[in-house]
Tab-separated table of C-alpha atoms in Angstrom:
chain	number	residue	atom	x	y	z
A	1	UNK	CA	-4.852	1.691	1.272
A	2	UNK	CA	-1.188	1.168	1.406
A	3	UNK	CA	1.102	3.396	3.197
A	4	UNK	CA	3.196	5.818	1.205
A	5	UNK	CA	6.969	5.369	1.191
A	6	UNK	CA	9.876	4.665	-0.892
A	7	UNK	CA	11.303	1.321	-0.361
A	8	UNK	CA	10.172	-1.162	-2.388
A	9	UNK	CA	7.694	-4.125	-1.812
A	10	UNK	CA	4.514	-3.105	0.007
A	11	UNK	CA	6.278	0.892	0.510
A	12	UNK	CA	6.264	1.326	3.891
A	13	UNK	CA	9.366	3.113	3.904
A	14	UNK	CA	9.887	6.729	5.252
A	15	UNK	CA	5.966	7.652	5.862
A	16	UNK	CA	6.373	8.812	9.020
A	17	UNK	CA	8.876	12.230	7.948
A	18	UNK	CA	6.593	13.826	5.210
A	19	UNK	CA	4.701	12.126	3.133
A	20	UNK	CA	1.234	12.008	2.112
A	21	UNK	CA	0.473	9.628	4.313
A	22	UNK	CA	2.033	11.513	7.107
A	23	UNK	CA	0.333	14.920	6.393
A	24	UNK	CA	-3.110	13.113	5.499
A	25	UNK	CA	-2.981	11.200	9.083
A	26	UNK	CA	-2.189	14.726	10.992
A	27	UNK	CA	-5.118	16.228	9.914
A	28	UNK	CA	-7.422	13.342	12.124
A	29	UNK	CA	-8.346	13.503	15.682
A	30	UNK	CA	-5.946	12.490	18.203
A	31	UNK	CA	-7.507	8.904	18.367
A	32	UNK	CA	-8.009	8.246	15.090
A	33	UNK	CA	-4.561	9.685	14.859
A	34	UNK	CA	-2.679	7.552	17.209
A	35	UNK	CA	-4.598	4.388	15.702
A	36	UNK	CA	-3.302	5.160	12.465
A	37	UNK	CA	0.054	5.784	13.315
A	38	UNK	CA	-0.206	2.543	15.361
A	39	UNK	CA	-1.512	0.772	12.033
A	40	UNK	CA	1.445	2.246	10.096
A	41	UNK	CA	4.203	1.033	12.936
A	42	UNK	CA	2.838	-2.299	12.767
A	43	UNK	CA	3.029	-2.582	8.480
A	44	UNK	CA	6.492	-0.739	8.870
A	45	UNK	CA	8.121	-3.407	11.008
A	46	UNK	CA	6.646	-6.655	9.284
A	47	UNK	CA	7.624	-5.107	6.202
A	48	UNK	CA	11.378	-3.947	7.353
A	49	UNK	CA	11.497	-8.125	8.729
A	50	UNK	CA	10.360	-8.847	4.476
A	51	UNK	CA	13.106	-6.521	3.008
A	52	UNK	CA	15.596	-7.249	5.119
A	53	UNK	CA	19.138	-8.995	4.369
A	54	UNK	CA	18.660	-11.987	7.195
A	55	UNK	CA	18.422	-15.110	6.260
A	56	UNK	CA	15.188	-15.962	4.676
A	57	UNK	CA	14.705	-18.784	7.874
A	58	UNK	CA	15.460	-16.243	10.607
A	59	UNK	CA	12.621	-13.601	8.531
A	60	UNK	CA	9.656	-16.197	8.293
A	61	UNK	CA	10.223	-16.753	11.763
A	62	UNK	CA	10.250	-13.364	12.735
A	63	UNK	CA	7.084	-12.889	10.750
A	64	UNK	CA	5.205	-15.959	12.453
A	65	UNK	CA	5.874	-13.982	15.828
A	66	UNK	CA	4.535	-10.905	14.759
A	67	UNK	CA	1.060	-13.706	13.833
A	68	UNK	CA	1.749	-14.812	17.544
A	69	UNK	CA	1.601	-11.786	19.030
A	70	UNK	CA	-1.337	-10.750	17.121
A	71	UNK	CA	-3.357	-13.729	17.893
A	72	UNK	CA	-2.211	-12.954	21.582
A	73	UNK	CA	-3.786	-9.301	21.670
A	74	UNK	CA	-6.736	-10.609	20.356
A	75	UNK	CA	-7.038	-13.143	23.446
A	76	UNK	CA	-6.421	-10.317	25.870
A	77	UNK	CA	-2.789	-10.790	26.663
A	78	UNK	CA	-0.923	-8.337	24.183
A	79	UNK	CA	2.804	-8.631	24.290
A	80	UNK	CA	4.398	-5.405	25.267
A	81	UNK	CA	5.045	-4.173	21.766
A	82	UNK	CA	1.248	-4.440	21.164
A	83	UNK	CA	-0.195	-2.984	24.563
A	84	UNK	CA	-1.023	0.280	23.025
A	85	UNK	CA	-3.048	-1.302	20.704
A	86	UNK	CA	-5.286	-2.819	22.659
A	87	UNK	CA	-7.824	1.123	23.031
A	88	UNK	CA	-7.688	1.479	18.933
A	89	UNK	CA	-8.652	-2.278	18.638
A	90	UNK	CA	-11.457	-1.607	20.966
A	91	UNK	CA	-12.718	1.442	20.205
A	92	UNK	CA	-12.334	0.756	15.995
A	93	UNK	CA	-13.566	-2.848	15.983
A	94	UNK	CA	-10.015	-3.514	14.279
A	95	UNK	CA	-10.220	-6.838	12.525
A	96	UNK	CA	-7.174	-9.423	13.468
A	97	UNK	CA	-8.094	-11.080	10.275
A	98	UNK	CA	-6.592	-7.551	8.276
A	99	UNK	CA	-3.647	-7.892	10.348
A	100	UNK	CA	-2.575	-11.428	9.709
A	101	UNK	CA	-3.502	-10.527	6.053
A	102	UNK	CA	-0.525	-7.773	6.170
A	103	UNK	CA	1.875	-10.347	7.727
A	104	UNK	CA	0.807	-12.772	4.856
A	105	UNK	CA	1.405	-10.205	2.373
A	106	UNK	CA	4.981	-9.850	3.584
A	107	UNK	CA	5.872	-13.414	3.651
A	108	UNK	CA	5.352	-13.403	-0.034
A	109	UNK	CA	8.420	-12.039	-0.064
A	110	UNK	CA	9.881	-13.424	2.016
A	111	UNK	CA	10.681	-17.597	0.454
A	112	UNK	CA	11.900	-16.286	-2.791
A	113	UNK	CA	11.449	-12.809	-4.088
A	114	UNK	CA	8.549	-12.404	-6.143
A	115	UNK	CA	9.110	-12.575	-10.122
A	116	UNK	CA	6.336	-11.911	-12.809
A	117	UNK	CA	3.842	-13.480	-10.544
A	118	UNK	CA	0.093	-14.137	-12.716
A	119	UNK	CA	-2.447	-11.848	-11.847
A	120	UNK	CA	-4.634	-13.790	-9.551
A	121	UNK	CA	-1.089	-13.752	-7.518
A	122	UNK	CA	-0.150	-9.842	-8.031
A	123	UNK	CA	-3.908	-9.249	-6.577
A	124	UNK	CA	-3.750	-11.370	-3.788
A	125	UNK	CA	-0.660	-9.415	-2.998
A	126	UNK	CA	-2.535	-5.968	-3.285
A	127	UNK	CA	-5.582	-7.535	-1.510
A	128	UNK	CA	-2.941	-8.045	1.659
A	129	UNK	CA	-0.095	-5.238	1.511
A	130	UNK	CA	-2.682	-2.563	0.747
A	131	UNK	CA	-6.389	-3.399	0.488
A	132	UNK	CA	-6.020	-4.640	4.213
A	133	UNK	CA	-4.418	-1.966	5.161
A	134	UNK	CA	-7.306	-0.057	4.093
A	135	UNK	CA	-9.597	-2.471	5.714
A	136	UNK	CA	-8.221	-1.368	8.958
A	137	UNK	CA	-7.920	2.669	7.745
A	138	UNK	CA	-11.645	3.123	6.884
A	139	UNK	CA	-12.938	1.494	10.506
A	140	UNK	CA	-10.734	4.398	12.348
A	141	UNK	CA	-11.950	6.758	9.546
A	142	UNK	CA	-15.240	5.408	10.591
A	143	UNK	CA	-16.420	4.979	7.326
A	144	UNK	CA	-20.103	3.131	6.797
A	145	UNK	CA	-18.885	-0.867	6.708
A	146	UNK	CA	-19.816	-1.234	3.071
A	147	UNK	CA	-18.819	1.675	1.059
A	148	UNK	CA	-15.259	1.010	3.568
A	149	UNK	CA	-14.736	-2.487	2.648
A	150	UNK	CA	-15.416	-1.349	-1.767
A	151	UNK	CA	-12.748	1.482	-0.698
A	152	UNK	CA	-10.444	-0.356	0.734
A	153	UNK	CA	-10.363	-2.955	-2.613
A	154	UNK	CA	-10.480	-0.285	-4.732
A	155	UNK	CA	-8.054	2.338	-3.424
A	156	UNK	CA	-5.616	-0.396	-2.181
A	157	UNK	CA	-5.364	-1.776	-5.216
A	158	UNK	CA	-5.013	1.737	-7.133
A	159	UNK	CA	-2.160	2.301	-4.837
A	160	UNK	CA	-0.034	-0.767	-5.019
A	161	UNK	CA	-0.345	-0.696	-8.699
A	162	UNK	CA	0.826	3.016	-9.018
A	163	UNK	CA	3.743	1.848	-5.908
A	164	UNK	CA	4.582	-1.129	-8.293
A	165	UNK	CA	4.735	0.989	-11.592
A	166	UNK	CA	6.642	3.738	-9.704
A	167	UNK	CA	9.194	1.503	-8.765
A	168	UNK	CA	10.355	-1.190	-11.417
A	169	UNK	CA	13.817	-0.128	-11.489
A	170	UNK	CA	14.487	-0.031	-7.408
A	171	UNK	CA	12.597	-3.402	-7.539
A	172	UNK	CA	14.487	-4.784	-9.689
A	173	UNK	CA	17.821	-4.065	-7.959
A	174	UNK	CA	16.605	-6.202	-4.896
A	175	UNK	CA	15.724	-9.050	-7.886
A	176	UNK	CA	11.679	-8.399	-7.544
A	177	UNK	CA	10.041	-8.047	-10.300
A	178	UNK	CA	5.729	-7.783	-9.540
A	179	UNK	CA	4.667	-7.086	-12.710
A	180	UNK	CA	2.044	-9.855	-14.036
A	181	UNK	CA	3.237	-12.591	-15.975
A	182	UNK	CA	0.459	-12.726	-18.619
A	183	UNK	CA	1.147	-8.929	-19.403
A	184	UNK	CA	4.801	-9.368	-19.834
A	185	UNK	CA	3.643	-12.825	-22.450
A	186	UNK	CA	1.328	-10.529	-23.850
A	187	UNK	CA	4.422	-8.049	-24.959
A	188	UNK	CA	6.334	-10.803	-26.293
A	189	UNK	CA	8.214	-10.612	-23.332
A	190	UNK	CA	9.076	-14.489	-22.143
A	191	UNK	CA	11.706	-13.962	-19.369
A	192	UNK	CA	10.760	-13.404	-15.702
A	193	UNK	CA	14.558	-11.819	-14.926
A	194	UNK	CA	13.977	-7.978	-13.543
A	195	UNK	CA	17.538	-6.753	-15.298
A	196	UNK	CA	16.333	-7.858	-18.530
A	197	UNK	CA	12.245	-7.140	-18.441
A	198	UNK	CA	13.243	-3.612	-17.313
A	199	UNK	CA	15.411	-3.468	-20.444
A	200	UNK	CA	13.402	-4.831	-22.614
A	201	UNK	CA	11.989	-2.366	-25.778
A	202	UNK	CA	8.545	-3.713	-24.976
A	203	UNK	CA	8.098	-2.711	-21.199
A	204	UNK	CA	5.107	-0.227	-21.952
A	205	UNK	CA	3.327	-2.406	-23.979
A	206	UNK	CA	2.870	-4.243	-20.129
A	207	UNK	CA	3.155	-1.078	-18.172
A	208	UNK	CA	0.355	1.179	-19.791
A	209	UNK	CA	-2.707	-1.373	-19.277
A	210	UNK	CA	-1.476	-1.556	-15.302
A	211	UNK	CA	-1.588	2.114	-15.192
A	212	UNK	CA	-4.859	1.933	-16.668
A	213	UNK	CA	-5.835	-0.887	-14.587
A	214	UNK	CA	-5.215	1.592	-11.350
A	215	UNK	CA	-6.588	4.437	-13.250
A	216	UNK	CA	-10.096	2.282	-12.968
A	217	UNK	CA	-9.555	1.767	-9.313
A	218	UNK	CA	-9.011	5.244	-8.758
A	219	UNK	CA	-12.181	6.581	-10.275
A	220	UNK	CA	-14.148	3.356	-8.801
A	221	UNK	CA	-12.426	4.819	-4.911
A	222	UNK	CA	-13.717	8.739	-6.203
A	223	UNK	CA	-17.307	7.346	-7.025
A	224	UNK	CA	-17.465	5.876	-3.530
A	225	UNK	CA	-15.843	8.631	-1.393
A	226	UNK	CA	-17.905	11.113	-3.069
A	227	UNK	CA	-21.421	9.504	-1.740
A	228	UNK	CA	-19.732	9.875	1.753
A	229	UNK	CA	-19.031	12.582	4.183
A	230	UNK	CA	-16.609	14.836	3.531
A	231	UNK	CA	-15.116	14.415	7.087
A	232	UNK	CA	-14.856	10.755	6.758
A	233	UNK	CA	-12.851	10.729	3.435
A	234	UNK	CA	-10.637	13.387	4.009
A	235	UNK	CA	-7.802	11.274	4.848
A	236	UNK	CA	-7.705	9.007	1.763
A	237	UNK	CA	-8.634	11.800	-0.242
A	238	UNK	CA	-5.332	13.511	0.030
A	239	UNK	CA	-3.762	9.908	-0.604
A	240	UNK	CA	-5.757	9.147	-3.286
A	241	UNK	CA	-5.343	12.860	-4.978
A	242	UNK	CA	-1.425	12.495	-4.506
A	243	UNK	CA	-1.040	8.853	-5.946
A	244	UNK	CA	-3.088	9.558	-8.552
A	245	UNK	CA	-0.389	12.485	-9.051
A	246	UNK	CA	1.794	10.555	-9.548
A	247	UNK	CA	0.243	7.681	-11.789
A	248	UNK	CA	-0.093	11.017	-14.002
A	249	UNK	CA	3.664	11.722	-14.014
A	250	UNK	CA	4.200	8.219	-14.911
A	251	UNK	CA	2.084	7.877	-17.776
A	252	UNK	CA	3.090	11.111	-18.867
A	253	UNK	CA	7.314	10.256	-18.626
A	254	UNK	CA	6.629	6.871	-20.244
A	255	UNK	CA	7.958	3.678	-19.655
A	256	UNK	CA	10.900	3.135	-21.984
A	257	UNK	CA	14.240	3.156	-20.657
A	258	UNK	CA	16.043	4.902	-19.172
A	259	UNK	CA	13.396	6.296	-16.818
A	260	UNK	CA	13.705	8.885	-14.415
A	261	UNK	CA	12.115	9.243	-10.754
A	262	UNK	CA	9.114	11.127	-10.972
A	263	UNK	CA	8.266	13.532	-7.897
A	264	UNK	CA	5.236	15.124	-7.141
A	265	UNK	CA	5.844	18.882	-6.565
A	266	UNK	CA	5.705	20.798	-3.282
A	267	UNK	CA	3.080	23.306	-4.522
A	268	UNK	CA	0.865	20.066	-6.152
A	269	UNK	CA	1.180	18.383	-2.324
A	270	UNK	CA	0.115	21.646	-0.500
A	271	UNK	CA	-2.485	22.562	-2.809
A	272	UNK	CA	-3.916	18.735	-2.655
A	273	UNK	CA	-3.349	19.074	0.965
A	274	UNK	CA	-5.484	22.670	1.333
A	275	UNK	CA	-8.092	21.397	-0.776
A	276	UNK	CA	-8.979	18.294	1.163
A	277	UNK	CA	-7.629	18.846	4.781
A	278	UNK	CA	-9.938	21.579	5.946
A	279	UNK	CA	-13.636	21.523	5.727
């Protein structure tokens, strides 16, 4: 399940000062804590290497180190920005497959930016940015291995989507546009330029099936955290409750432009947070 922020891209952005991921990874134990947070550094600084300004050389290559360093924890030699790593990988069973998948996700990024990709493309995407993400969440949640793996693919995916519907217009402005290409065709909408997709008279005509899409993925992630303990789920519970929150507010705005940021309120994130955070 992806990490909430506000930048755009795979939304790693400010999690760590008061978001729902930050007050749904407080409520773990210390280990599963500091594994999480360790998890969320890790996506945070491959990601901040994607959306940088650098020269788009200089960021694969910084990308390919971060799959060289990886490869080197897993052969018992962790550089010193991984050493910490090495107890959660242990005591988890972290996968360095999920890892390399986030790095992969990145570099999509990363040799042009990504415009009206088709939707075996846009999934692959979620599969990486968020879906492994959750791949790694659900071991230090220590979720059963199967009903992890179907939460990770479906709550990853509910979460990119709502990430990707929340933020057409900030997307655009870095010249991203990640909606799929055979929606936009669908609309009658033929170019792949984010200024004039987000302009166009059309958009929701692509925009509501996606929300709908994640809608699916959402109740698919409630059927499977329901047949498992509370304790286990509590974490991406709260995520889960507070993107869906805001897939709500979005298909509740609308799509047409001009569209304003939607914000979930304080009293919806401490009520979300009271009802799932203490058992």
């Amino acid at each position: 399940m992806t990490l909430e922020a506000t930048t755009p891209g795979a939304n790693y952005g400010s999690a760590a000062s008061g978001s729902s991921f930050y007050a749904a990874m407080r409520i773990l134990p210390h280990d599963q804590r500091e594994a999480m947070f360790q998890i969320y550094s890790f996506c945070r600084q491959v990601d901040d290497i994607a959306d940088s300004d650098g020269p788009r050389e200089e960021r694969l290559a910084a990308l390919q180190q971060w799959r060289d360093d990886i490869d080197a924890l897993y052969q018992g030699h962790p550089p010193p920005r991984l050493k910490d790593y090495v107890a959660s990988v242990k005591t988890f069973g972290l996968k360095r497959e999920d890892f390399l998948a986030i790095v992969d996700g990145m570099e999509m990024d990363v040799p042009q930016d990504i415009r009206a990709p088709d939707m075996a493309t846009l999934d692959l995407y979620c599969d990486r940015v968020a879906s492994a993400v959750g791949r790694l969440s659900v071991r230090v949640f220590g979720m059963p291995e199967e009903d992890g793996i179907l939460l990770a693919y479906h709550l990853g995916r509910a979460l990119q989507l709502t990430n990707i519907l929340r933020d057409i217009d900030e997307d655009a402005g870095l010249g991203r546009l990640y909606l799929p290409r055979e929606a936009l065709l669908h609309a009658g909408i033929t170019s792949d330029d984010p200024d004039r997709v987000i302009a166009e008279r059309a958009l929701p005509k692509v925009c509501l099936p996606l929300a709908q899409r994640a809608k699916v993925h959402f109740e698919k992630s409630d059927e499977i955290m329901n047949r498992n303990k509370r304790r286990a789920v509590r974490a991406p519970r709260i995520m889960s409750r507070y993107y869906h929150s805001i897939l709500d507010l979005l298909i509740a705005r609308g799509f047409t432009a001009p569209r304003e940021p939607v914000r979930v309120s304080k009293i919806t994130r401490i009520l979300i947070l009271l009802r799932y955070a203490f058992i």
